[in-house]
Amino acid sequence: MPQQVVIIGGGIIGCSVAWFLRHEGFTGEVVVIERDPSYQQSSTTLSAASIRVQFGSPVNVALSRFGADFLRNLSRILGREADVGYVERGYLILSPPPAVAEADRLLDIQRAQGCMVERFEPAALAARFPWLAVEDVGVGTFGLREEGWFDAWSLLAAMRAAAIDKDVRFCRAEADGLRVAGGRIVNVRLADGTELEPDWVVCAAGAHSGRLMASLGVDLPVVPKKRCIYHFKAPLDNTDVPMVFDTSGAWLRPEGAGFICGISPDSSCDPDAYGDFEPDMSLFEERVWPALAARIPSLEQLRLLHAWAGHYDMNMFDHNAVLGAHPEIENLMFACGFSGHGVMHAPGAGRAVAEMIVHGGHRTIDISPLAFDRVAQGRPYIESTIY
Ligand SMILES: Cc1cc2nc3c(=O)[nH]c(=O)nc-3n(C[C@H](O)[C@H](O)[C@H](O)COP(=O)(O)OP(=O)(O)OC[C@H]3O[C@@H](n4cnc5c(N)ncnc54)[C@H](O)[C@@H]3O)c2cc1C
């Protein structure tokens, strides 16, 4: 059994790996290196904190189902009172007529894994969600369970506190140098000059994982991409509104008495966003609002309350997480590149990585499709359902 695991990054992924190491019986030292314990610029705290099982890759469906069960039973699992305000109200994903066959293919994958996702023809959609305009919709798929939203900050705080309960040490510091010798990381240097010589290093540095790995000479295409969230009020009762993904790519969901919404920018205006946390208001004016008002006519009257921007931890190779050991640096473990679905996958990913360190292989979810090998060998594992 290794004696010390150093986790670089104390966001939801780092906290989850740390907690699950203890859950899996790791008795050595667990050190989480986090440069900003206020988490002001962490993806976790700036996210939309939503969870869906409607993915196109079986491993992502499995990670989401694990996450939903974790959220439902959080206090019992963590062994401490934790309320993250989990609202299980489904994603409604709308597809245009040409995409109906693809939506049905995905539905088959999800149902084969036990997901309860309902299929709505346009007329049935209009009856079930009377505030929705459905003229140009081909099909709507709606998750009946294991989908919804929660408070990411509360989840992070709960997992961090539960990890501390189990003697995980959080260290406020920046990891700024990793040294390899003999096919192993032999040294992690912190900005204050401290040097660590861990048995395992877990890269959980979120959107900064690519830069961190570059210091080792490892080419990991994980970079920050700015994504904005707009919070608004509107003359629409939100109590029966699920998370809605429109055919335009715009999304919205209830938040308090109002809603939050967003859209991914076109790839042609989506630069790496190091240091840029300025919300893009023109994106809201020009794309999000018109799309949502066309889909939900009462949103023509909305009043914007505020907006913020965070960073997707984008894996530019195939928009999927990188999980598991490096094939050549034998004590380097990846837990990064979640590309916009890392909060929902944190429990499953944390467990899988902990299992690999403690037991030498996965026991709960087979994460081998997400191994680093695919990146190194140019074999993308494509996730079709990304936003
Ligand atoms: C607008 C937006 C909406 C999103 N919506 C959702 C959603 O609905 N559902 C979902 O599942 N996901 C969503 N995501 C994605 C999700 O937030 C991320 O995938 C997830 O938070 C990744 O967690 P993390 O712990 O890896 O990253 P982070 O939370 O960013 O944590 C990484 C930590 O590493 C630290 N760090 C980095 N480098 C170093 C270093 N060298 N030394 C020390 N510390 C370091 C950082 O300070 C940071 O706190 C969204 C993201 C954004 C931006």
PDB file of N, CA, C and O in Angstrom, residues 43-83:
ATOM      1  N   SER A  43     -13.964  25.957 -11.220  1.00  0.00           N
ATOM      2  CA  SER A  43     -15.097  25.599 -12.073  1.00  0.00           C
ATOM      3  C   SER A  43     -16.266  25.114 -11.229  1.00  0.00           C
ATOM      4  O   SER A  43     -17.429  25.405 -11.511  1.00  0.00           O
ATOM      5  N   THR A  44     -15.948  24.373 -10.187  1.00  0.00           N
ATOM      6  CA  THR A  44     -17.014  23.771  -9.372  1.00  0.00           C
ATOM      7  C   THR A  44     -18.003  24.820  -8.873  1.00  0.00           C
ATOM      8  O   THR A  44     -19.218  24.678  -9.037  1.00  0.00           O
ATOM      9  N   THR A  45     -17.472  25.884  -8.250  1.00  0.00           N
ATOM     10  CA  THR A  45     -18.365  26.852  -7.611  1.00  0.00           C
ATOM     11  C   THR A  45     -19.031  27.780  -8.624  1.00  0.00           C
ATOM     12  O   THR A  45     -20.017  28.436  -8.301  1.00  0.00           O
ATOM     13  N   LEU A  46     -18.523  27.839  -9.841  1.00  0.00           N
ATOM     14  CA  LEU A  46     -19.104  28.721 -10.862  1.00  0.00           C
ATOM     15  C   LEU A  46     -19.994  27.945 -11.826  1.00  0.00           C
ATOM     16  O   LEU A  46     -20.469  28.491 -12.817  1.00  0.00           O
ATOM     17  N   SER A  47     -20.238  26.677 -11.528  1.00  0.00           N
ATOM     18  CA  SER A  47     -20.954  25.824 -12.490  1.00  0.00           C
ATOM     19  C   SER A  47     -22.467  25.950 -12.340  1.00  0.00           C
ATOM     20  O   SER A  47     -22.970  26.591 -11.425  1.00  0.00           O
ATOM     21  N   ALA A  48     -23.177  25.279 -13.237  1.00  0.00           N
ATOM     22  CA  ALA A  48     -24.640  25.232 -13.160  1.00  0.00           C
ATOM     23  C   ALA A  48     -25.102  24.067 -12.283  1.00  0.00           C
ATOM     24  O   ALA A  48     -26.303  23.907 -12.054  1.00  0.00           O
ATOM     25  N   ALA A  49     -24.164  23.248 -11.825  1.00  0.00           N
ATOM     26  CA  ALA A  49     -24.426  22.198 -10.838  1.00  0.00           C
ATOM     27  C   ALA A  49     -25.645  21.349 -11.175  1.00  0.00           C
ATOM     28  O   ALA A  49     -26.530  21.168 -10.356  1.00  0.00           O
ATOM     29  N   SER A  50     -25.662  20.840 -12.358  1.00  0.00           N
ATOM     30  CA  SER A  50     -26.797  20.021 -12.778  1.00  0.00           C
ATOM     31  C   SER A  50     -26.302  18.627 -13.145  1.00  0.00           C
ATOM     32  O   SER A  50     -25.118  18.442 -13.436  1.00  0.00           O
ATOM     33  N   ILE A  51     -27.222  17.693 -13.113  1.00  0.00           N
ATOM     34  CA  ILE A  51     -26.844  16.297 -13.379  1.00  0.00           C
ATOM     35  C   ILE A  51     -27.839  15.671 -14.334  1.00  0.00           C
ATOM     36  O   ILE A  51     -29.044  15.871 -14.210  1.00  0.00           O
ATOM     37  N   ARG A  52     -27.307  14.939 -15.294  1.00  0.00           N
ATOM     38  CA  ARG A  52     -28.165  14.260 -16.274  1.00  0.00           C
ATOM     39  C   ARG A  52     -27.598  12.883 -16.565  1.00  0.00           C
ATOM     40  O   ARG A  52     -26.372  12.677 -16.480  1.00  0.00           O
ATOM     41  N   VAL A  53     -28.498  11.978 -16.932  1.00  0.00           N
ATOM     42  CA  VAL A  53     -28.059  10.658 -17.400  1.00  0.00           C
ATOM     43  C   VAL A  53     -28.136  10.582 -18.915  1.00  0.00           C
ATOM     44  O   VAL A  53     -27.717   9.589 -19.512  1.00  0.00           O
ATOM     45  N   GLN A  54     -28.677  11.628 -19.526  1.00  0.00           N
ATOM     46  CA  GLN A  54     -28.828  11.607 -20.982  1.00  0.00           C
ATOM     47  C   GLN A  54     -27.491  11.936 -21.652  1.00  0.00           C
ATOM     48  O   GLN A  54     -27.256  13.064 -22.085  1.00  0.00           O
ATOM     49  N   PHE A  55     -26.643  10.929 -21.698  1.00  0.00           N
ATOM     50  CA  PHE A  55     -25.367  10.984 -22.412  1.00  0.00           C
ATOM     51  C   PHE A  55     -25.394   9.951 -23.531  1.00  0.00           C
ATOM     52  O   PHE A  55     -26.296   9.095 -23.584  1.00  0.00           O
ATOM     53  N   GLY A  56     -24.378  10.016 -24.388  1.00  0.00           N
ATOM     54  CA  GLY A  56     -24.290   9.059 -25.482  1.00  0.00           C
ATOM     55  C   GLY A  56     -23.259   7.962 -25.249  1.00  0.00           C
ATOM     56  O   GLY A  56     -23.207   6.996 -25.995  1.00  0.00           O
ATOM     57  N   SER A  57     -22.404   8.120 -24.229  1.00  0.00           N
ATOM     58  CA  SER A  57     -21.383   7.096 -23.971  1.00  0.00           C
ATOM     59  C   SER A  57     -21.770   6.346 -22.701  1.00  0.00           C
ATOM     60  O   SER A  57     -22.048   6.972 -21.673  1.00  0.00           O
ATOM     61  N   PRO A  58     -21.739   5.008 -22.761  1.00  0.00           N
ATOM     62  CA  PRO A  58     -22.134   4.222 -21.584  1.00  0.00           C
ATOM     63  C   PRO A  58     -21.383   4.609 -20.310  1.00  0.00           C
ATOM     64  O   PRO A  58     -21.968   4.654 -19.234  1.00  0.00           O
ATOM     65  N   VAL A  59     -20.089   4.917 -20.424  1.00  0.00           N
ATOM     66  CA  VAL A  59     -19.347   5.221 -19.191  1.00  0.00           C
ATOM     67  C   VAL A  59     -19.856   6.523 -18.567  1.00  0.00           C
ATOM     68  O   VAL A  59     -19.928   6.652 -17.335  1.00  0.00           O
ATOM     69  N   ASN A  60     -20.265   7.482 -19.396  1.00  0.00           N
ATOM     70  CA  ASN A  60     -20.794   8.729 -18.840  1.00  0.00           C
ATOM     71  C   ASN A  60     -22.161   8.516 -18.195  1.00  0.00           C
ATOM     72  O   ASN A  60     -22.482   9.120 -17.172  1.00  0.00           O
ATOM     73  N   VAL A  61     -22.964   7.648 -18.803  1.00  0.00           N
ATOM     74  CA  VAL A  61     -24.255   7.310 -18.185  1.00  0.00           C
ATOM     75  C   VAL A  61     -23.999   6.675 -16.812  1.00  0.00           C
ATOM     76  O   VAL A  61     -24.631   7.033 -15.805  1.00  0.00           O
ATOM     77  N   ALA A  62     -23.049   5.757 -16.761  1.00  0.00           N
ATOM     78  CA  ALA A  62     -22.762   5.061 -15.493  1.00  0.00           C
ATOM     79  C   ALA A  62     -22.249   6.036 -14.437  1.00  0.00           C
ATOM     80  O   ALA A  62     -22.653   5.974 -13.268  1.00  0.00           O
ATOM     81  N   LEU A  63     -21.368   6.952 -14.836  1.00  0.00           N
ATOM     82  CA  LEU A  63     -20.855   7.937 -13.874  1.00  0.00           C
ATOM     83  C   LEU A  63     -21.983   8.821 -13.352  1.00  0.00           C
ATOM     84  O   LEU A  63     -22.039   9.159 -12.160  1.00  0.00           O
ATOM     85  N   SER A  64     -22.917   9.191 -14.224  1.00  0.00           N
ATOM     86  CA  SER A  64     -24.036  10.034 -13.785  1.00  0.00           C
ATOM     87  C   SER A  64     -24.958   9.283 -12.835  1.00  0.00           C
ATOM     88  O   SER A  64     -25.409   9.837 -11.830  1.00  0.00           O
ATOM     89  N   ARG A  65     -25.233   8.021 -13.147  1.00  0.00           N
ATOM     90  CA  ARG A  65     -26.135   7.260 -12.272  1.00  0.00           C
ATOM     91  C   ARG A  65     -25.517   7.103 -10.888  1.00  0.00           C
ATOM     92  O   ARG A  65     -26.201   7.198  -9.872  1.00  0.00           O
ATOM     93  N   PHE A  66     -24.212   6.889 -10.858  1.00  0.00           N
ATOM     94  CA  PHE A  66     -23.518   6.805  -9.567  1.00  0.00           C
ATOM     95  C   PHE A  66     -23.653   8.138  -8.831  1.00  0.00           C
ATOM     96  O   PHE A  66     -23.929   8.189  -7.630  1.00  0.00           O
ATOM     97  N   GLY A  67     -23.485   9.240  -9.579  1.00  0.00           N
ATOM     98  CA  GLY A  67     -23.574  10.571  -8.968  1.00  0.00           C
ATOM     99  C   GLY A  67     -24.960  10.852  -8.410  1.00  0.00           C
ATOM    100  O   GLY A  67     -25.102  11.423  -7.319  1.00  0.00           O
ATOM    101  N   ALA A  68     -25.994  10.453  -9.134  1.00  0.00           N
ATOM    102  CA  ALA A  68     -27.370  10.703  -8.671  1.00  0.00           C
ATOM    103  C   ALA A  68     -27.647   9.939  -7.386  1.00  0.00           C
ATOM    104  O   ALA A  68     -28.248  10.473  -6.441  1.00  0.00           O
ATOM    105  N   ASP A  69     -27.194   8.700  -7.340  1.00  0.00           N
ATOM    106  CA  ASP A  69     -27.399   7.908  -6.124  1.00  0.00           C
ATOM    107  C   ASP A  69     -26.637   8.541  -4.950  1.00  0.00           C
ATOM    108  O   ASP A  69     -27.136   8.602  -3.824  1.00  0.00           O
ATOM    109  N   PHE A  70     -25.450   9.032  -5.239  1.00  0.00           N
ATOM    110  CA  PHE A  70     -24.620   9.683  -4.209  1.00  0.00           C
ATOM    111  C   PHE A  70     -25.337  10.912  -3.659  1.00  0.00           C
ATOM    112  O   PHE A  70     -25.400  11.124  -2.446  1.00  0.00           O
ATOM    113  N   LEU A  71     -25.914  11.723  -4.558  1.00  0.00           N
ATOM    114  CA  LEU A  71     -26.602  12.940  -4.115  1.00  0.00           C
ATOM    115  C   LEU A  71     -27.829  12.606  -3.269  1.00  0.00           C
ATOM    116  O   LEU A  71     -28.106  13.258  -2.267  1.00  0.00           O
ATOM    117  N   ARG A  72     -28.561  11.586  -3.718  1.00  0.00           N
ATOM    118  CA  ARG A  72     -29.777  11.205  -2.974  1.00  0.00           C
ATOM    119  C   ARG A  72     -29.469  10.754  -1.554  1.00  0.00           C
ATOM    120  O   ARG A  72     -30.262  10.948  -0.646  1.00  0.00           O
ATOM    121  N   ASN A  73     -28.336  10.094  -1.385  1.00  0.00           N
ATOM    122  CA  ASN A  73     -28.017   9.470  -0.097  1.00  0.00           C
ATOM    123  C   ASN A  73     -26.812  10.114   0.583  1.00  0.00           C
ATOM    124  O   ASN A  73     -26.091   9.466   1.344  1.00  0.00           O
ATOM    125  N   LEU A  74     -26.611  11.388   0.277  1.00  0.00           N
ATOM    126  CA  LEU A  74     -25.370  12.059   0.647  1.00  0.00           C
ATOM    127  C   LEU A  74     -25.040  11.971   2.141  1.00  0.00           C
ATOM    128  O   LEU A  74     -23.933  11.572   2.516  1.00  0.00           O
ATOM    129  N   SER A  75     -25.995  12.346   2.988  1.00  0.00           N
ATOM    130  CA  SER A  75     -25.687  12.392   4.429  1.00  0.00           C
ATOM    131  C   SER A  75     -25.321  11.002   4.941  1.00  0.00           C
ATOM    132  O   SER A  75     -24.357  10.841   5.702  1.00  0.00           O
ATOM    133  N   ARG A  76     -26.076  10.015   4.493  1.00  0.00           N
ATOM    134  CA  ARG A  76     -25.793   8.644   4.953  1.00  0.00           C
ATOM    135  C   ARG A  76     -24.402   8.205   4.470  1.00  0.00           C
ATOM    136  O   ARG A  76     -23.610   7.650   5.234  1.00  0.00           O
ATOM    137  N   ILE A  77     -24.100   8.480   3.205  1.00  0.00           N
ATOM    138  CA  ILE A  77     -22.816   8.022   2.657  1.00  0.00           C
ATOM    139  C   ILE A  77     -21.644   8.745   3.324  1.00  0.00           C
ATOM    140  O   ILE A  77     -20.656   8.133   3.713  1.00  0.00           O
ATOM    141  N   LEU A  78     -21.774  10.062   3.472  1.00  0.00           N
ATOM    142  CA  LEU A  78     -20.658  10.827   4.047  1.00  0.00           C
ATOM    143  C   LEU A  78     -20.557  10.657   5.560  1.00  0.00           C
ATOM    144  O   LEU A  78     -19.538  10.983   6.158  1.00  0.00           O
ATOM    145  N   GLY A  79     -21.667  10.208   6.179  1.00  0.00           N
ATOM    146  CA  GLY A  79     -21.639  10.050   7.627  1.00  0.00           C
ATOM    147  C   GLY A  79     -21.698  11.369   8.366  1.00  0.00           C
ATOM    148  O   GLY A  79     -21.246  11.498   9.494  1.00  0.00           O
ATOM    149  N   ARG A  80     -22.244  12.388   7.712  1.00  0.00           N
ATOM    150  CA  ARG A  80     -22.452  13.692   8.357  1.00  0.00           C
ATOM    151  C   ARG A  80     -23.612  14.390   7.648  1.00  0.00           C
ATOM    152  O   ARG A  80     -23.886  14.127   6.482  1.00  0.00           O
ATOM    153  N   GLU A  81     -24.298  15.260   8.375  1.00  0.00           N
ATOM    154  CA  GLU A  81     -25.453  15.957   7.800  1.00  0.00           C
ATOM    155  C   GLU A  81     -25.000  16.829   6.636  1.00  0.00           C
ATOM    156  O   GLU A  81     -24.064  17.619   6.764  1.00  0.00           O
ATOM    157  N   ALA A  82     -25.632  16.665   5.498  1.00  0.00           N
ATOM    158  CA  ALA A  82     -25.242  17.469   4.325  1.00  0.00           C
ATOM    159  C   ALA A  82     -26.481  17.713   3.479  1.00  0.00           C
ATOM    160  O   ALA A  82     -27.138  16.768   3.048  1.00  0.00           O
ATOM    161  N   ASP A  83     -26.799  18.974   3.280  1.00  0.00           N
ATOM    162  CA  ASP A  83     -27.961  19.313   2.443  1.00  0.00           C
ATOM    163  C   ASP A  83     -27.456  20.120   1.249  1.00  0.00           C
ATOM    164  O   ASP A  83     -26.998  21.254   1.398  1.00  0.00           O
TER     165      ASP A  83
END
